[in-house]
Amino acid sequence: MVGKKSENKAVGRTKGGINTKIHAIVDGLGNPVAFLLSPGNDGDSTHAVDLMSKIDIEGSNLLGDKAYGTKEILAYIKEHGAVAVIPPKINAKKPWKVDYCLYKERHLVECFFQKIKWFRRIATRYDKLDKSFLSFVYIAACMIWLL
C-alpha cells in the first residue's frame, strides 16, 4: 500500500487483508533475541540479513527453512563465521549438506510464534504505529522470557 496513511509502516495487503510480519531470531532454548517488522506481502528471506545484523552470529548455528537458502543469506552467514543449517531447495543447482539432526531444533522458533499468539494485542495488531506494535512485541517477549 502506498499513500500517506500507510507511509513508513510495516503493513501490506495479502489475501487475508492488511497485515504485518514479525521476523524473529530465537536462541537455543527458544527465547526471543531480535525482532524486525515487515509488510505482510514481503518475502521472509528479503529481511533476513537485516535481522541477523542486529546480533553477533559468530560461532553460531543458524537454522532456517528452505526460503532462507539464498546466496546472499548463505554468504552473509559464512562471512560472519557462523554455520548455516538451512536445507537447499529442491531446484538448487548445487545442493549442500545439512545436519538434519540439528535442523530438527528449528521448531523452537515455531513454538515462540505460537507463544506470542497468546497476546491478543499482537495477534490482531491493535496498534496503528510500528513503534507501539513493536514495543508490545518486546513486552510479550519479556513475558515469554519470564515463563
PDB file of C-alpha atoms in Angstrom:
ATOM      1  CA  MET A   1       0.000   0.000   0.000  1.00  0.00           C
ATOM      2  CA  VAL A   2       1.251   3.408  -0.891  1.00  0.00           C
ATOM      3  CA  GLY A   3      -0.028   6.658   0.492  1.00  0.00           C
ATOM      4  CA  LYS A   4       0.148   8.958   3.472  1.00  0.00           C
ATOM      5  CA  LYS A   5      -1.751   6.709   5.857  1.00  0.00           C
ATOM      6  CA  SER A   6       0.486   3.681   5.275  1.00  0.00           C
ATOM      7  CA  GLU A   7       3.742   5.526   4.655  1.00  0.00           C
ATOM      8  CA  ASN A   8       6.686   4.158   6.677  1.00  0.00           C
ATOM      9  CA  LYS A   9       4.507   1.447   8.208  1.00  0.00           C
ATOM     10  CA  ALA A  10       5.085  -2.277   8.058  1.00  0.00           C
ATOM     11  CA  VAL A  11       1.667  -3.134   6.631  1.00  0.00           C
ATOM     12  CA  GLY A  12       0.938  -4.905   3.395  1.00  0.00           C
ATOM     13  CA  ARG A  13      -2.076  -6.298   1.608  1.00  0.00           C
ATOM     14  CA  THR A  14      -2.418 -10.085   1.399  1.00  0.00           C
ATOM     15  CA  LYS A  15      -5.279 -12.498   0.735  1.00  0.00           C
ATOM     16  CA  GLY A  16      -6.311 -12.196   4.378  1.00  0.00           C
ATOM     17  CA  GLY A  17      -6.338  -8.407   4.290  1.00  0.00           C
ATOM     18  CA  ILE A  18      -3.825  -5.887   5.557  1.00  0.00           C
ATOM     19  CA  ASN A  19      -1.213  -7.386   7.880  1.00  0.00           C
ATOM     20  CA  THR A  20       2.327  -7.268   9.266  1.00  0.00           C
ATOM     21  CA  LYS A  21       5.004  -9.949   9.553  1.00  0.00           C
ATOM     22  CA  ILE A  22       7.140 -10.316  12.642  1.00  0.00           C
ATOM     23  CA  HIS A  23      10.596 -11.707  11.885  1.00  0.00           C
ATOM     24  CA  ALA A  24      12.380 -13.148  14.909  1.00  0.00           C
ATOM     25  CA  ILE A  25      15.594 -14.817  15.977  1.00  0.00           C
ATOM     26  CA  VAL A  26      15.423 -17.133  18.979  1.00  0.00           C
ATOM     27  CA  ASP A  27      18.249 -18.719  20.946  1.00  0.00           C
ATOM     28  CA  GLY A  28      18.849 -22.434  21.534  1.00  0.00           C
ATOM     29  CA  LEU A  29      16.171 -22.508  24.236  1.00  0.00           C
ATOM     30  CA  GLY A  30      13.511 -20.789  22.131  1.00  0.00           C
ATOM     31  CA  ASN A  31      13.847 -17.443  23.887  1.00  0.00           C
ATOM     32  CA  PRO A  32      13.495 -14.376  21.650  1.00  0.00           C
ATOM     33  CA  VAL A  33      16.640 -12.420  20.819  1.00  0.00           C
ATOM     34  CA  ALA A  34      15.856  -9.979  17.976  1.00  0.00           C
ATOM     35  CA  PHE A  35      12.833  -8.746  16.016  1.00  0.00           C
ATOM     36  CA  LEU A  36      12.026  -6.964  12.795  1.00  0.00           C
ATOM     37  CA  LEU A  37       8.701  -5.914  11.270  1.00  0.00           C
ATOM     38  CA  SER A  38       7.847  -6.014   7.580  1.00  0.00           C
ATOM     39  CA  PRO A  39       4.736  -5.756   5.414  1.00  0.00           C
ATOM     40  CA  GLY A  40       2.774  -8.993   5.224  1.00  0.00           C
ATOM     41  CA  ASN A  41       3.241  -9.295   1.472  1.00  0.00           C
ATOM     42  CA  ASP A  42       7.082  -9.244   1.649  1.00  0.00           C
ATOM     43  CA  GLY A  43       9.016 -12.485   1.451  1.00  0.00           C
ATOM     44  CA  ASP A  44      10.725 -13.814   4.568  1.00  0.00           C
ATOM     45  CA  SER A  45      14.210 -14.010   3.099  1.00  0.00           C
ATOM     46  CA  THR A  46      14.326 -10.356   1.998  1.00  0.00           C
ATOM     47  CA  HIS A  47      14.743  -9.165   5.606  1.00  0.00           C
ATOM     48  CA  ALA A  48      16.959 -11.951   6.981  1.00  0.00           C
ATOM     49  CA  VAL A  49      20.290 -10.146   6.584  1.00  0.00           C
ATOM     50  CA  ASP A  50      18.898  -7.010   8.274  1.00  0.00           C
ATOM     51  CA  LEU A  51      17.691  -9.119  11.181  1.00  0.00           C
ATOM     52  CA  MET A  52      20.947 -11.071  11.520  1.00  0.00           C
ATOM     53  CA  SER A  53      22.945  -7.820  11.525  1.00  0.00           C
ATOM     54  CA  LYS A  54      21.267  -6.890  14.826  1.00  0.00           C
ATOM     55  CA  ILE A  55      23.110  -9.633  16.734  1.00  0.00           C
ATOM     56  CA  ASP A  56      26.555 -11.232  16.841  1.00  0.00           C
ATOM     57  CA  ILE A  57      26.260 -14.533  14.955  1.00  0.00           C
ATOM     58  CA  GLU A  58      29.916 -15.570  15.089  1.00  0.00           C
ATOM     59  CA  GLY A  59      30.270 -19.235  16.059  1.00  0.00           C
ATOM     60  CA  SER A  60      26.514 -19.847  15.937  1.00  0.00           C
ATOM     61  CA  ASN A  61      24.443 -22.404  14.108  1.00  0.00           C
ATOM     62  CA  LEU A  62      21.710 -20.538  12.234  1.00  0.00           C
ATOM     63  CA  LEU A  63      18.694 -22.665  11.449  1.00  0.00           C
ATOM     64  CA  GLY A  64      16.136 -21.683   8.863  1.00  0.00           C
ATOM     65  CA  ASP A  65      13.724 -23.206   6.407  1.00  0.00           C
ATOM     66  CA  LYS A  66      14.303 -23.541   2.674  1.00  0.00           C
ATOM     67  CA  ALA A  67      13.189 -19.962   1.989  1.00  0.00           C
ATOM     68  CA  TYR A  68      16.372 -18.711   3.658  1.00  0.00           C
ATOM     69  CA  GLY A  69      18.675 -20.706   1.369  1.00  0.00           C
ATOM     70  CA  THR A  70      19.548 -17.757  -0.886  1.00  0.00           C
ATOM     71  CA  LYS A  71      23.089 -16.932  -1.975  1.00  0.00           C
ATOM     72  CA  GLU A  72      23.016 -13.585  -0.168  1.00  0.00           C
ATOM     73  CA  ILE A  73      21.979 -15.082   3.178  1.00  0.00           C
ATOM     74  CA  LEU A  74      24.373 -18.022   2.974  1.00  0.00           C
ATOM     75  CA  ALA A  75      27.253 -15.688   2.061  1.00  0.00           C
ATOM     76  CA  TYR A  76      26.428 -13.358   4.988  1.00  0.00           C
ATOM     77  CA  ILE A  77      26.380 -16.284   7.416  1.00  0.00           C
ATOM     78  CA  LYS A  78      29.701 -17.618   6.115  1.00  0.00           C
ATOM     79  CA  GLU A  79      31.356 -14.166   6.208  1.00  0.00           C
ATOM     80  CA  HIS A  80      30.446 -13.739   9.863  1.00  0.00           C
ATOM     81  CA  GLY A  81      31.839 -17.105  10.979  1.00  0.00           C
ATOM     82  CA  ALA A  82      28.568 -18.920  11.565  1.00  0.00           C
ATOM     83  CA  VAL A  83      27.220 -22.215  10.255  1.00  0.00           C
ATOM     84  CA  ALA A  84      24.071 -22.313   8.138  1.00  0.00           C
ATOM     85  CA  VAL A  85      21.734 -25.201   8.874  1.00  0.00           C
ATOM     86  CA  ILE A  86      19.360 -24.471   6.017  1.00  0.00           C
ATOM     87  CA  PRO A  87      18.238 -27.210   3.633  1.00  0.00           C
ATOM     88  CA  PRO A  88      18.556 -26.467  -0.086  1.00  0.00           C
ATOM     89  CA  LYS A  89      15.501 -26.000  -2.250  1.00  0.00           C
ATOM     90  CA  ILE A  90      14.611 -28.934  -4.491  1.00  0.00           C
ATOM     91  CA  ASN A  91      15.640 -26.985  -7.589  1.00  0.00           C
ATOM     92  CA  ALA A  92      19.049 -25.879  -6.194  1.00  0.00           C
ATOM     93  CA  LYS A  93      21.790 -26.261  -8.804  1.00  0.00           C
ATOM     94  CA  LYS A  94      24.483 -27.031  -6.212  1.00  0.00           C
ATOM     95  CA  PRO A  95      22.759 -28.560  -3.162  1.00  0.00           C
ATOM     96  CA  TRP A  96      24.728 -28.515   0.094  1.00  0.00           C
ATOM     97  CA  LYS A  97      24.833 -30.905   3.032  1.00  0.00           C
ATOM     98  CA  VAL A  98      22.701 -30.189   6.072  1.00  0.00           C
ATOM     99  CA  ASP A  99      22.803 -31.629   9.583  1.00  0.00           C
ATOM    100  CA  TYR A 100      19.170 -32.737   9.772  1.00  0.00           C
ATOM    101  CA  CYS A 101      19.521 -33.808  13.422  1.00  0.00           C
ATOM    102  CA  LEU A 102      20.367 -30.189  14.283  1.00  0.00           C
ATOM    103  CA  TYR A 103      17.734 -28.886  11.842  1.00  0.00           C
ATOM    104  CA  LYS A 104      15.013 -30.539  13.930  1.00  0.00           C
ATOM    105  CA  GLU A 105      15.589 -27.840  16.560  1.00  0.00           C
ATOM    106  CA  ARG A 106      14.042 -25.278  14.199  1.00  0.00           C
ATOM    107  CA  HIS A 107      10.720 -26.000  15.856  1.00  0.00           C
ATOM    108  CA  LEU A 108      11.814 -23.653  18.665  1.00  0.00           C
ATOM    109  CA  VAL A 109      11.103 -20.593  16.541  1.00  0.00           C
ATOM    110  CA  GLU A 110       7.699 -22.018  15.597  1.00  0.00           C
ATOM    111  CA  CYS A 111       6.982 -22.585  19.291  1.00  0.00           C
ATOM    112  CA  PHE A 112       7.946 -18.965  20.004  1.00  0.00           C
ATOM    113  CA  PHE A 113       5.479 -17.702  17.411  1.00  0.00           C
ATOM    114  CA  GLN A 114       2.797 -19.891  18.966  1.00  0.00           C
ATOM    115  CA  LYS A 115       3.570 -18.349  22.372  1.00  0.00           C
ATOM    116  CA  ILE A 116       3.448 -14.814  21.024  1.00  0.00           C
ATOM    117  CA  LYS A 117      -0.074 -15.508  19.730  1.00  0.00           C
ATOM    118  CA  TRP A 118      -1.185 -15.792  23.366  1.00  0.00           C
ATOM    119  CA  PHE A 119      -1.054 -11.990  23.415  1.00  0.00           C
ATOM    120  CA  ARG A 120      -4.202 -10.861  21.648  1.00  0.00           C
ATOM    121  CA  ARG A 121      -2.949  -7.350  21.080  1.00  0.00           C
ATOM    122  CA  ILE A 122      -0.100  -8.722  18.956  1.00  0.00           C
ATOM    123  CA  ALA A 123      -2.088 -11.455  17.226  1.00  0.00           C
ATOM    124  CA  THR A 124      -4.646  -8.930  15.965  1.00  0.00           C
ATOM    125  CA  ARG A 125      -2.315  -5.895  15.670  1.00  0.00           C
ATOM    126  CA  TYR A 126      -4.404  -3.356  17.529  1.00  0.00           C
ATOM    127  CA  ASP A 127      -1.652  -0.747  17.294  1.00  0.00           C
ATOM    128  CA  LYS A 128      -1.576   1.601  14.352  1.00  0.00           C
ATOM    129  CA  LEU A 129       2.071   2.637  14.537  1.00  0.00           C
ATOM    130  CA  ASP A 130       5.011   0.288  14.079  1.00  0.00           C
ATOM    131  CA  LYS A 131       6.761   1.736  17.139  1.00  0.00           C
ATOM    132  CA  SER A 132       3.929   0.898  19.507  1.00  0.00           C
ATOM    133  CA  PHE A 133       3.292  -2.516  17.910  1.00  0.00           C
ATOM    134  CA  LEU A 134       6.962  -3.473  18.144  1.00  0.00           C
ATOM    135  CA  SER A 135       7.026  -2.223  21.745  1.00  0.00           C
ATOM    136  CA  PHE A 136       4.283  -4.670  22.644  1.00  0.00           C
ATOM    137  CA  VAL A 137       6.134  -7.434  20.809  1.00  0.00           C
ATOM    138  CA  TYR A 138       9.115  -6.705  23.083  1.00  0.00           C
ATOM    139  CA  ILE A 139       6.854  -6.702  26.163  1.00  0.00           C
ATOM    140  CA  ALA A 140       5.426 -10.069  25.096  1.00  0.00           C
ATOM    141  CA  ALA A 141       8.971 -11.345  24.557  1.00  0.00           C
ATOM    142  CA  CYS A 142       9.885 -10.281  28.094  1.00  0.00           C
ATOM    143  CA  MET A 143       6.873 -12.159  29.425  1.00  0.00           C
ATOM    144  CA  ILE A 144       7.913 -15.254  27.462  1.00  0.00           C
ATOM    145  CA  TRP A 145      11.448 -14.966  28.884  1.00  0.00           C
ATOM    146  CA  LEU A 146       9.957 -14.935  32.376  1.00  0.00           C
ATOM    147  CA  LEU A 147       7.830 -18.063  31.841  1.00  0.00           C
TER     148      LEU A 147
END
